[in-house]
Short mmCIF file of C-alpha atoms in Angstrom, two decimals:
data_model
loop_
_atom_site.label_atom_id
_atom_site.label_comp_id
_atom_site.label_asym_id
_atom_site.label_seq_id
_atom_site.Cartn_x
_atom_site.Cartn_y
_atom_site.Cartn_z
CA MET A 1374 -8.79 16.58 -16.81
CA THR A 1375 -8.49 20.33 -15.92
CA VAL A 1376 -8.78 23.17 -17.83
CA VAL A 1377 -5.15 25.10 -17.09
CA THR A 1378 -5.97 29.03 -16.48
CA ALA A 1379 -3.16 30.89 -16.95
CA GLN A 1380 -3.46 33.17 -14.16
CA ARG A 1381 -5.43 32.59 -10.94
CA PRO A 1382 -7.07 35.54 -9.63
CA ALA A 1383 -5.99 36.44 -6.30
CA GLY A 1384 -9.40 36.21 -4.59
CA ARG A 1385 -9.57 32.50 -5.12
CA ARG A 1386 -6.31 31.65 -4.18
CA VAL A 1387 -7.06 33.39 -1.00
CA LEU A 1388 -10.13 31.29 -0.87
CA ARG A 1389 -8.60 28.23 -1.08
CA ASN A 1390 -5.76 28.66 1.58
CA ILE A 1391 -8.73 29.52 3.97
CA GLY A 1392 -10.28 25.93 3.40
CA LEU A 1393 -7.44 24.75 5.14
CA VAL A 1394 -7.91 26.67 8.22
CA ALA A 1395 -11.55 27.71 8.20
CA LEU A 1396 -12.98 24.47 9.87
CA PRO A 1397 -10.45 24.22 12.95
CA ALA A 1398 -11.01 27.91 13.36
CA ALA A 1399 -14.71 27.61 13.62
CA ILE A 1400 -14.37 24.43 16.03
CA LEU A 1401 -11.90 26.31 18.32
CA ALA A 1402 -14.32 29.31 18.19
CA TRP A 1403 -17.38 27.33 18.77
CA CYS A 1404 -15.34 25.90 21.87
CA LEU A 1405 -14.79 29.34 23.22
CA THR A 1406 -18.14 30.55 23.54
CA ASP A 1407 -19.33 27.36 25.00
CA LEU A 1408 -16.33 26.43 27.45
CA SER A 1409 -18.25 23.45 28.89
CA LEU A 1410 -18.35 21.81 25.58
CA GLY A 1411 -14.70 23.21 24.80
CA ARG A 1412 -13.52 20.91 28.13
CA GLU A 1413 -16.07 17.92 26.77
CA LEU A 1414 -13.98 18.02 23.45
CA MET A 1415 -10.48 18.18 25.15
CA GLN A 1416 -11.51 15.40 26.76
CA TRP A 1417 -12.35 13.41 24.21
CA LEU A 1418 -9.59 14.82 21.50
CA PRO A 1419 -7.19 11.49 22.62
CA TYR A 1420 -9.57 9.26 21.55
CA LEU A 1421 -10.45 10.76 18.79
CA ALA A 1422 -6.26 11.00 17.96
CA SER A 1423 -6.28 7.47 18.15
CA GLY A 1424 -9.14 6.42 15.63
CA PHE A 1425 -7.34 9.32 13.39
CA ALA A 1426 -4.04 7.02 13.88
CA MET A 1427 -6.14 3.91 12.57
CA ASN A 1428 -7.33 5.64 9.50
CA ILE A 1429 -3.83 6.74 8.26
CA LEU A 1430 -2.16 2.91 9.18
CA ILE A 1431 -5.00 1.75 7.44
CA SER A 1432 -4.80 4.10 4.20
CA LEU A 1433 -0.59 3.52 4.25
CA CYS A 1434 -1.13 -0.30 4.43
CA ALA A 1435 -4.11 -0.49 1.72
CA MET A 1436 -1.99 2.05 -0.37
CA VAL A 1437 1.65 0.01 -0.27
CA LEU A 1438 -0.21 -3.22 -0.57
CA GLY A 1439 -2.00 -1.88 -3.58
CA THR A 1440 0.74 -0.34 -5.04
CA ALA A 1441 2.55 -3.00 -5.20
CA VAL A 1442 0.24 -5.70 -6.69
CA GLY A 1443 -1.51 -3.04 -8.99
CA CYS A 1444 1.78 -2.24 -10.52
CA ALA A 1445 2.70 -6.25 -11.09
CA LEU A 1446 -1.08 -6.58 -12.64
CA GLY A 1447 -0.37 -3.24 -14.70
CA ILE A 1448 2.54 -4.79 -16.00
CA LEU A 1449 1.04 -8.13 -16.85
CA GLN A 1450 -2.01 -6.56 -18.62
CA LEU A 1451 0.45 -6.11 -21.31
CA VAL A 1452 1.71 -9.50 -21.58
CA PRO A 1453 1.04 -10.94 -24.99
CA TYR A 1454 -0.35 -14.06 -23.78
CA ARG A 1455 -4.18 -14.08 -23.58
CA LEU A 1456 -4.49 -16.76 -21.00
CA VAL A 1457 -2.17 -14.74 -18.52
CA ARG A 1458 -3.95 -11.39 -19.80
CA ALA A 1459 -7.87 -12.13 -19.37
CA PRO A 1460 -8.01 -13.30 -15.69
CA ILE A 1461 -6.13 -9.95 -14.93
CA VAL A 1462 -8.42 -7.81 -16.94
CA SER A 1463 -11.33 -9.23 -15.55
CA TYR A 1464 -10.15 -8.78 -11.80
CA VAL A 1465 -9.36 -5.19 -12.48
CA GLN A 1466 -13.00 -4.84 -13.99
CA ILE A 1467 -14.85 -5.74 -11.23
CA PHE A 1468 -12.97 -4.58 -8.49
CA ARG A 1469 -12.70 -1.06 -9.94
CA ASN A 1470 -16.63 -1.01 -10.57
CA ALA A 1471 -17.42 -2.78 -6.93
CA PRO A 1472 -18.36 0.02 -3.80
CA HIS A 1473 -15.41 -0.24 -1.24
CA LEU A 1474 -18.04 -0.59 1.24
CA VAL A 1475 -18.65 -3.98 -0.22
CA LEU A 1476 -15.11 -5.30 -0.53
CA ILE A 1477 -14.61 -4.12 2.95
CA PHE A 1478 -17.77 -6.35 4.04
CA ALA A 1479 -16.27 -9.07 1.92
CA THR A 1480 -12.86 -9.52 4.03
CA THR A 1481 -14.15 -9.00 7.51
CA TYR A 1482 -17.15 -11.73 6.93
CA ILE A 1483 -15.22 -13.79 4.67
CA PHE A 1484 -11.66 -14.20 6.11
CA PRO A 1485 -11.79 -16.40 9.67
CA PHE A 1486 -10.68 -14.22 12.57
CA GLU A 1487 -7.81 -16.14 13.59
CA ILE A 1488 -5.42 -18.33 10.74
CA VAL A 1489 -3.16 -21.00 12.13
CA ILE A 1490 0.52 -21.29 11.16
CA PHE A 1491 2.24 -24.71 12.17
CA GLY A 1492 -0.15 -25.03 14.77
CA ASN A 1493 0.24 -21.66 16.28
CA TYR A 1494 -3.11 -19.63 16.60
CA ILE A 1495 -2.34 -15.75 15.11
CA ALA A 1496 -5.74 -13.39 15.56
CA PHE A 1497 -6.89 -11.74 12.19
CA PRO A 1498 -7.63 -8.51 13.31
CA ASP A 1499 -10.35 -6.48 11.72
CA TRP A 1500 -8.29 -3.96 10.38
CA VAL A 1501 -6.20 -5.67 8.77
CA LYS A 1502 -9.18 -7.21 6.70
CA ALA A 1503 -10.09 -3.76 6.44
CA VAL A 1504 -6.72 -3.33 4.87
CA ILE A 1505 -7.19 -6.27 2.31
CA GLY A 1506 -10.89 -5.09 1.89
CA LEU A 1507 -9.21 -1.52 0.51
CA ALA A 1508 -6.14 -2.47 -1.35
CA ILE A 1509 -8.26 -4.75 -3.55
CA PRO A 1510 -9.70 -1.78 -5.13
CA ALA A 1511 -6.85 0.08 -5.34
CA SER A 1512 -4.79 -2.66 -6.68
CA ALA A 1513 -7.41 -2.42 -9.79
CA TYR A 1514 -7.09 1.40 -9.77
CA VAL A 1515 -3.05 1.14 -9.79
CA ALA A 1516 -3.56 -1.44 -12.61
CA GLU A 1517 -5.11 1.09 -14.57
CA ILE A 1518 -3.25 3.82 -14.39
CA THR A 1519 -0.01 1.66 -14.85
CA ARG A 1520 -1.06 0.10 -18.12
CA GLY A 1521 -2.24 3.48 -19.35
CA ALA A 1522 0.82 4.73 -18.17
CA ILE A 1523 3.14 2.40 -20.13
CA GLN A 1524 0.77 2.52 -22.95
CA SER A 1525 0.99 6.58 -23.09
CA ILE A 1526 4.87 6.12 -24.14
CA PRO A 1527 5.32 5.87 -27.76
CA THR A 1528 6.25 2.52 -29.36
CA ALA A 1529 9.18 3.93 -30.70
CA GLN A 1530 10.90 3.76 -27.65
CA TRP A 1531 10.55 0.14 -27.36
CA GLU A 1532 12.05 -0.15 -30.53
CA ALA A 1533 14.85 2.15 -30.16
CA ALA A 1534 15.35 0.34 -27.13
CA THR A 1535 15.45 -2.84 -28.89
CA GLY A 1536 17.81 -1.51 -31.51
CA LEU A 1537 20.57 -0.68 -28.73
CA GLY A 1538 20.16 -4.26 -27.47
CA PHE A 1539 17.96 -4.05 -24.19
CA SER A 1540 15.47 -6.78 -23.69
CA ARG A 1541 12.45 -6.67 -23.38
CA VAL A 1542 12.61 -6.72 -19.63
CA GLN A 1543 15.30 -4.54 -19.60
CA ALA A 1544 13.88 -1.54 -21.75
CA LEU A 1545 10.62 -1.72 -19.51
CA ARG A 1546 12.99 -1.32 -16.25
CA TRP A 1547 15.57 1.14 -17.28
CA ILE A 1548 13.39 3.51 -20.04
CA ILE A 1549 9.89 2.93 -20.03
CA LEU A 1550 9.01 2.47 -16.51
CA PRO A 1551 11.00 5.94 -15.05
CA GLN A 1552 8.89 7.97 -17.47
CA CYS A 1553 5.21 6.16 -16.29
CA LEU A 1554 6.14 7.08 -12.75
CA ARG A 1555 5.94 10.46 -13.77
CA ARG A 1556 2.74 10.62 -15.93
CA SER A 1557 0.95 8.44 -12.99
CA LEU A 1558 2.02 10.26 -10.06
CA PRO A 1559 -1.41 12.73 -10.56
CA PRO A 1560 -3.73 9.57 -10.82
CA TRP A 1561 -2.02 7.73 -7.95
CA MET A 1562 -2.50 10.43 -5.66
CA ASN A 1563 -5.84 10.68 -6.32
CA VAL A 1564 -6.51 7.24 -5.64
CA LEU A 1565 -4.63 7.70 -2.30
CA ALA A 1566 -7.26 10.34 -1.57
CA SER A 1567 -10.23 7.77 -2.55
CA ILE A 1568 -8.47 5.00 -0.78
CA THR A 1569 -8.13 7.71 2.36
CA MET A 1570 -11.46 8.68 2.15
CA GLY A 1571 -12.68 4.90 1.94
CA THR A 1572 -11.14 4.20 5.66
CA SER A 1573 -13.96 5.89 7.32
CA LEU A 1574 -15.82 3.17 6.01
CA ALA A 1575 -14.10 0.21 8.17
CA SER A 1576 -16.41 2.17 11.33
CA LEU A 1577 -19.27 -0.16 9.71
CA VAL A 1578 -17.35 -3.34 10.50
CA GLY A 1579 -16.26 -1.96 14.16
CA VAL A 1580 -12.49 -1.31 13.39
CA HIS A 1581 -12.05 1.49 15.88
CA GLU A 1582 -10.96 4.39 13.75
CA LEU A 1583 -12.32 8.25 13.72
CA LEU A 1584 -15.52 7.85 12.95
CA HIS A 1585 -16.42 4.99 15.41
CA ALA A 1586 -14.17 6.96 17.97
CA ALA A 1587 -16.87 10.23 17.41
CA THR A 1588 -19.95 7.86 17.60
CA ASP A 1589 -18.61 6.08 20.78
CA ALA A 1590 -18.05 9.87 22.18
CA SER A 1591 -21.44 11.27 20.89
CA THR A 1592 -23.19 8.52 22.62
CA ALA A 1593 -21.19 8.25 25.83
CA VAL A 1594 -21.92 12.38 26.26
CA ARG A 1595 -25.21 13.08 25.02
CA ARG A 1596 -25.44 16.12 24.27
CA LEU A 1597 -26.66 17.40 20.84
CA ASP A 1598 -23.94 20.36 20.12
CA PHE A 1599 -21.32 17.76 20.90
CA THR A 1600 -22.41 15.11 18.06
CA VAL A 1601 -22.34 18.29 16.25
CA ILE A 1602 -18.64 19.02 17.09
CA ALA A 1603 -17.58 15.53 17.22
CA TYR A 1604 -18.49 15.15 13.28
CA VAL A 1605 -17.22 18.56 12.67
CA VAL A 1606 -13.94 16.88 14.00
CA VAL A 1607 -14.11 14.32 11.75
CA MET A 1608 -14.55 16.38 8.80
CA ALA A 1609 -11.94 18.75 9.44
CA ALA A 1610 -9.67 15.94 9.84
CA PHE A 1611 -10.31 14.20 7.00
CA PHE A 1612 -10.65 17.54 5.37
CA ALA A 1613 -6.71 18.58 6.64
CA LEU A 1614 -5.39 15.12 4.92
CA CYS A 1615 -7.31 15.00 2.15
CA TYR A 1616 -7.62 18.46 1.06
CA PRO A 1617 -3.64 18.83 0.55
CA ILE A 1618 -3.41 15.78 -1.08
CA GLY A 1619 -5.76 16.95 -3.83
CA ARG A 1620 -4.25 20.65 -4.32
CA LEU A 1621 -0.79 18.75 -4.74
CA THR A 1622 -2.15 16.59 -7.38
CA ARG A 1623 -3.60 19.57 -9.27
CA ARG A 1624 -0.32 21.26 -9.19
CA LEU A 1625 1.34 18.00 -10.26
CA GLU A 1626 -1.19 17.82 -13.23
CA ARG A 1627 -0.66 21.57 -14.18
CA ARG A 1628 3.03 21.06 -14.35
CA PHE A 1629 3.38 17.54 -16.03
CA LEU A 1630 0.73 18.96 -18.75
CA PRO A 1631 2.41 18.92 -21.98
CA GLY A 1632 3.03 22.39 -23.96
CA MET B 1078 -45.79 -22.66 -11.07
CA GLN B 1079 -42.82 -22.13 -13.72
CA ASN B 1080 -41.05 -19.80 -11.53
CA GLY B 1081 -40.46 -21.68 -8.32
CA THR B 1082 -39.70 -25.14 -10.12
CA LEU B 1083 -36.52 -22.78 -11.87
CA THR B 1084 -35.84 -21.11 -8.30
CA GLU B 1085 -35.70 -24.48 -7.43
CA LEU B 1086 -33.51 -26.24 -9.81
CA PHE B 1087 -31.26 -23.03 -9.49
CA VAL B 1088 -30.95 -23.90 -5.82
CA ARG B 1089 -30.23 -27.60 -6.39
CA TRP B 1090 -27.27 -26.68 -9.41
CA THR B 1091 -25.25 -24.29 -7.64
CA GLY B 1092 -25.66 -26.54 -4.15
CA LYS B 1093 -24.13 -29.15 -6.42
CA LEU B 1094 -21.14 -26.50 -6.65
CA GLY B 1095 -20.86 -25.95 -3.26
CA LEU B 1096 -22.78 -22.46 -3.10
CA ASN B 1097 -25.72 -22.19 -0.63
CA TYR B 1098 -28.45 -20.30 -2.25
CA GLU B 1099 -31.37 -21.80 -0.26
CA PHE B 1100 -33.15 -18.89 1.13
CA LEU B 1101 -34.07 -18.27 -2.33
CA ALA B 1102 -36.52 -20.94 -1.77
CA THR B 1103 -38.06 -19.21 0.83
CA GLY B 1104 -40.32 -16.33 1.27
CA TYR B 1105 -39.17 -13.98 3.54
CA GLU B 1106 -35.48 -13.67 3.28
CA ALA B 1107 -35.56 -14.23 -0.91
CA GLN B 1108 -38.11 -10.93 -0.61
CA ILE B 1109 -35.58 -8.66 1.23
CA TRP B 1110 -33.18 -9.69 -1.12
CA ARG B 1111 -35.28 -9.02 -4.06
CA ASP B 1112 -36.00 -5.58 -1.92
CA GLY B 1113 -32.52 -4.93 -1.55
CA PHE B 1114 -32.03 -4.72 -5.07
CA VAL B 1115 -35.05 -2.76 -6.42
CA THR B 1116 -34.01 -0.26 -3.46
CA THR B 1117 -30.57 0.16 -4.95
CA ILE B 1118 -31.67 0.86 -8.87
CA TYR B 1119 -34.71 2.95 -7.68
CA LEU B 1120 -31.38 4.93 -5.58
CA VAL B 1121 -29.68 5.19 -8.65
CA LEU B 1122 -32.31 6.25 -11.35
CA LEU B 1123 -33.26 8.89 -8.55
CA LEU B 1124 -30.04 10.06 -7.73
CA ILE B 1125 -28.61 10.43 -11.53
CA PRO B 1126 -31.29 13.30 -11.94
CA VAL B 1127 -30.94 14.75 -8.90
CA SER B 1128 -27.01 14.99 -8.99
CA LEU B 1129 -27.34 16.67 -12.30
CA LEU B 1130 -29.60 19.46 -11.51
CA PHE B 1131 -27.80 20.49 -8.57
CA GLY B 1132 -24.29 20.28 -10.61
CA VAL B 1133 -25.13 22.51 -13.15
CA LEU B 1134 -26.58 24.83 -10.30
CA PHE B 1135 -23.46 24.56 -8.59
CA ALA B 1136 -21.81 24.71 -11.73
CA ALA B 1137 -23.90 28.18 -12.78
CA CYS B 1138 -22.73 29.45 -9.38
CA LEU B 1139 -18.86 28.78 -9.58
CA THR B 1140 -18.51 30.48 -13.02
CA SER B 1141 -21.08 33.35 -11.92
CA GLY B 1142 -18.49 35.39 -10.85
CA LYS B 1143 -20.05 36.58 -8.05
CA PRO B 1144 -18.47 36.63 -4.86
CA TRP B 1145 -21.12 36.08 -2.88
CA LEU B 1146 -22.83 33.20 -4.72
CA LEU B 1147 -19.07 31.37 -5.36
CA ALA B 1148 -17.78 31.86 -2.12
CA PRO B 1149 -20.81 29.23 -0.49
CA VAL B 1150 -20.83 26.92 -3.27
CA ARG B 1151 -16.63 26.75 -3.63
CA ALA B 1152 -16.55 25.76 0.21
CA PHE B 1153 -18.97 23.31 0.04
CA VAL B 1154 -17.86 21.77 -3.14
CA GLU B 1155 -14.20 21.48 -1.37
CA ILE B 1156 -15.67 20.34 1.90
CA THR B 1157 -17.74 17.75 0.02
CA ARG B 1158 -14.98 16.72 -2.22
CA ASN B 1159 -12.36 16.27 0.60
CA THR B 1160 -14.36 14.56 3.03
CA PRO B 1161 -15.77 11.04 3.33
CA THR B 1162 -19.47 10.24 1.97
CA LEU B 1163 -19.89 7.93 5.07
CA VAL B 1164 -18.66 10.83 7.76
CA GLN B 1165 -21.08 13.27 5.51
CA LEU B 1166 -24.01 10.51 6.07
CA MET B 1167 -23.51 10.18 9.61
CA PHE B 1168 -23.45 13.81 10.55
CA SER B 1169 -26.45 14.76 8.64
CA PHE B 1170 -28.59 11.99 9.68
CA LEU B 1171 -27.28 12.23 13.18
CA ALA B 1172 -27.07 16.15 13.45
CA LEU B 1173 -28.90 17.78 10.97
CA ASN B 1174 -31.74 15.36 11.29
CA THR B 1175 -31.75 15.88 15.24
CA PHE B 1176 -32.01 19.31 14.93
CA VAL B 1177 -34.49 19.00 12.48
CA SER B 1178 -36.33 16.95 14.58
CA ASN B 1179 -36.08 19.25 17.70
CA LEU B 1180 -37.14 22.19 15.54
CA LEU B 1181 -40.86 20.25 14.72
CA GLY B 1182 -41.05 19.32 18.25
CA GLY B 1183 -40.00 15.28 18.68
CA ALA B 1184 -39.03 12.58 15.99
CA GLN B 1185 -42.75 11.51 15.20
CA HIS B 1186 -42.94 14.76 13.70
CA ASN B 1187 -39.99 14.31 11.60
CA PRO B 1188 -40.81 13.93 7.65
CA LEU B 1189 -37.58 12.91 6.81
CA THR B 1190 -36.46 9.33 6.26
CA PRO B 1191 -33.08 7.65 6.34
CA PHE B 1192 -33.85 7.20 2.40
CA PHE B 1193 -34.23 11.25 2.21
CA TRP B 1194 -30.67 11.90 3.78
CA VAL B 1195 -28.92 9.27 1.60
CA VAL B 1196 -30.58 10.76 -1.66
CA ALA B 1197 -29.15 14.47 -0.48
CA VAL B 1198 -25.88 13.61 0.68
CA VAL B 1199 -24.89 11.30 -1.87
CA GLY B 1200 -26.67 13.34 -4.20
CA LEU B 1201 -25.06 16.62 -3.49
CA HIS B 1202 -21.78 14.87 -3.03
CA VAL B 1203 -22.05 13.90 -6.54
CA ALA B 1204 -23.50 17.20 -7.69
CA ALA B 1205 -20.16 18.57 -6.41
CA LEU B 1206 -17.68 16.65 -8.32
CA HIS B 1207 -20.36 17.31 -11.44
CA ALA B 1208 -20.01 21.18 -11.09
CA GLU B 1209 -15.93 20.92 -11.16
CA ALA B 1210 -16.27 19.06 -14.21
CA LEU B 1211 -18.90 21.08 -15.65
CA ARG B 1212 -17.33 24.47 -14.64
CA ALA B 1213 -13.95 23.09 -16.39
CA GLY B 1214 -16.12 22.51 -19.32
CA ILE B 1215 -17.73 26.44 -19.19
CA GLU B 1216 -14.47 27.77 -18.69
CA ALA B 1217 -13.34 26.41 -21.72
CA VAL B 1218 -16.02 27.18 -23.68
CA PRO B 1219 -14.57 29.79 -26.36
CA ALA B 1220 -14.88 33.55 -25.14
CA SER B 1221 -15.78 34.47 -28.78
CA LEU B 1222 -19.05 32.39 -28.34
CA VAL B 1223 -19.83 33.95 -25.25
CA GLU B 1224 -19.45 37.37 -26.77
CA ALA B 1225 -21.12 36.82 -29.87
CA ALA B 1226 -23.83 35.41 -28.12
CA ARG B 1227 -23.99 38.65 -25.85
CA GLY B 1228 -23.55 40.77 -29.22
CA ILE B 1229 -27.07 39.70 -29.79
CA GLY B 1230 -29.05 40.17 -26.84
CA PHE B 1231 -28.69 37.03 -24.85
CA SER B 1232 -28.78 37.84 -21.22
CA ARG B 1233 -26.63 35.77 -18.43
CA LEU B 1234 -28.62 33.18 -17.73
CA GLU B 1235 -29.73 32.77 -21.46
CA ILE B 1236 -25.98 32.22 -22.56
CA LEU B 1237 -25.72 30.00 -19.70
CA ARG B 1238 -28.94 27.97 -20.74
CA TYR B 1239 -28.23 27.94 -24.52
CA VAL B 1240 -24.54 28.34 -25.36
CA GLU B 1241 -22.27 27.34 -22.49
CA VAL B 1242 -23.93 24.21 -20.66
CA PRO B 1243 -24.89 22.33 -23.88
CA LEU B 1244 -21.22 22.97 -25.21
CA ALA B 1245 -19.63 22.22 -21.45
CA PHE B 1246 -21.59 18.99 -20.77
CA ARG B 1247 -20.37 17.54 -23.90
CA THR B 1248 -16.61 18.58 -22.97
CA SER B 1249 -17.31 17.55 -19.32
CA LEU B 1250 -19.33 14.19 -20.24
CA PRO B 1251 -16.54 11.52 -19.42
CA ALA B 1252 -15.74 12.93 -16.31
CA ILE B 1253 -19.63 13.23 -15.45
CA VAL B 1254 -19.73 9.58 -16.49
CA ASN B 1255 -17.08 8.88 -14.09
CA ASN B 1256 -18.69 10.64 -11.57
CA LEU B 1257 -22.14 8.60 -11.97
CA ILE B 1258 -20.09 5.11 -12.05
CA ASN B 1259 -18.99 6.59 -8.47
CA LEU B 1260 -22.44 7.48 -7.89
CA VAL B 1261 -23.80 4.08 -8.13
CA LYS B 1262 -20.94 2.82 -6.02
CA LEU B 1263 -21.77 5.74 -3.31
CA THR B 1264 -25.40 4.41 -2.38
CA THR B 1265 -23.98 1.62 -0.26
CA VAL B 1266 -23.32 3.96 2.10
CA GLY B 1267 -26.92 4.09 2.78
CA ASN B 1268 -26.40 0.67 4.62
CA ALA B 1269 -25.47 2.99 7.86
CA ILE B 1270 -28.29 4.37 8.34
CA ALA B 1271 -30.51 1.52 7.56
CA VAL B 1272 -31.84 1.73 4.53
CA SER B 1273 -32.07 -1.14 3.16
CA GLU B 1274 -30.45 -1.40 -0.35
CA ILE B 1275 -28.67 -4.22 -1.32
CA THR B 1276 -25.49 -4.66 1.15
CA TYR B 1277 -28.06 -3.99 4.00
CA ALA B 1278 -30.61 -6.49 2.75
CA SER B 1279 -27.48 -9.21 2.18
CA ILE B 1280 -26.47 -8.53 6.04
CA MET B 1281 -29.89 -9.57 7.21
CA VAL B 1282 -29.92 -12.41 4.72
CA TRP B 1283 -26.08 -14.00 5.69
CA THR B 1284 -26.00 -13.38 9.76
CA GLN B 1285 -29.15 -16.14 9.03
CA ARG B 1286 -27.73 -18.41 6.55
CA ASP B 1287 -24.06 -17.84 6.98
CA ASN B 1288 -23.58 -17.97 2.93
CA VAL B 1289 -21.53 -14.31 2.28
CA VAL B 1290 -18.99 -15.89 -0.46
CA GLU B 1291 -22.49 -17.14 -2.33
CA LEU B 1292 -24.11 -13.09 -2.03
CA MET B 1293 -20.77 -11.61 -2.57
CA LEU B 1294 -20.57 -13.34 -5.89
CA VAL B 1295 -24.11 -11.97 -6.72
CA ILE B 1296 -23.43 -8.23 -5.48
CA LEU B 1297 -20.23 -8.11 -7.16
CA ALA B 1298 -21.89 -9.17 -10.32
CA PHE B 1299 -24.51 -6.58 -10.08
CA PHE B 1300 -22.49 -3.64 -9.48
CA SER B 1301 -20.34 -4.61 -12.23
CA LEU B 1302 -23.41 -4.74 -14.73
CA LEU B 1303 -25.19 -1.45 -13.14
CA ASN B 1304 -21.84 0.45 -13.92
CA PHE B 1305 -21.52 -1.50 -17.34
CA ILE B 1306 -24.91 0.05 -18.26
CA VAL B 1307 -23.96 3.21 -16.60
CA ALA B 1308 -20.50 4.05 -18.80
CA ARG B 1309 -22.30 2.28 -21.87
CA ILE B 1310 -25.27 4.70 -21.80
CA GLY B 1311 -22.69 7.38 -21.06
CA LYS B 1312 -21.18 6.46 -24.11
CA TRP B 1313 -24.18 6.24 -26.48
CA VAL B 1314 -24.94 9.63 -24.86
CA GLU B 1315 -21.48 10.79 -26.26
CA ARG B 1316 -22.07 9.64 -29.25
CA ARG B 1317 -25.29 10.78 -29.92
CA LEU B 1318 -24.18 14.19 -28.85
CA ALA B 1319 -21.12 14.78 -30.68
CA VAL B 1320 -21.02 17.70 -32.41
CA PRO B 1321 -18.59 17.73 -35.56
CA GLY B 1322 -15.67 19.70 -35.38
CA TYR B 1323 -15.94 20.42 -31.88
CA GLY B 1324 -14.32 19.08 -28.78
CA ILE B 1325 -12.11 16.33 -28.72
#
């Protein structure tokens, strides 16, 4: 929970906006002072960009899959049958507490490298395994967020809906969930940022993503200053992706705060 | 040997369930694996005080109101929070570590081990998260309390030490416990630079034995247990420190 300060000092606002341009500006300045380094970096930039596209792809797929599964699990966590609830509660508890890296290892090494469907061998690429590995914790987080959002709606609304002749499912669909959407957006975006940063872990199982590309590039060039700048570029790229998400989240939190 | 027969019994029983824990009966691999657990626990125990110490330090800088203290710490906190820990670790290990080696005249003179870099990077990363939580807590301390403390002659540091941090710590404790659970999970990135914590040790075992599922079950249970303990201790501290009539 962030504490709201009514009026932010102008200095801090400027500082926060500088944050987004400071890293790219530093990279640019360094490249201009050392042109041979700049030329090297320009050569490798498309390769790094192709890696970053993979990060975004993994993150989006994992979030779509995780959100779909998580919403369903969150709703099922509130079903009045213990037999349904118990396995879901333990799923959420176990995978919310598991490190992302462990889950990526698990999916990578447990799933086969190809699957057979009606006698056809279909490759099961590493990045899809990474997507599943990240979708599992994402679904656990989203399930908790959904459950929390549904429980935060006053019970009186359920009763009023029953009084108006809505069935339980209808009340959930038309009255409760629309309100949950708004409440759960800021925490959902926190999960999005966390999963996006988690995509870099896929480099450890050999997926060609940004960090992996930077390691490739730095071992190929073999210059200390290039190694440094390659990793600064990686940081700048993730920063440019995650910082706006974080800013937007805080803005939404402030707007949705009651009172 | 009581212990040996117990292990054998466990291996036989899990074997009947189709799980391969045979490596536990061997000396070498079982030793690597046990050391992996010990290293992870050691990392966690070391990182919790380190992260809290630097978290308080950063929070003090963030609320000091002095631009030359605030700006660098704010920049550090924002960069740390918005880039993956693994990238920070690789950057520190491959760039900063090499830089230190060159400065000291060769890698053989460099006293900084991969273990040090994991502690430094993960500790500072979580410290940045603590700092944000503590900053919110410090800003929530009623201004009248701070004024009263100043009125009876407390210096800026004394106010921080005796008034702001104790109260801020209480209000931000739930967030801090959350960060500590995150910390437990983050120790696994040490795997990337060959710190032999539990995932690294497990890879050593499963490349030989091909028993990923079996080891995964234990690792998941282990992290659930660790986080359960951290959360329980957090709850206990929260109850112990609760000030009647103050905070939520």
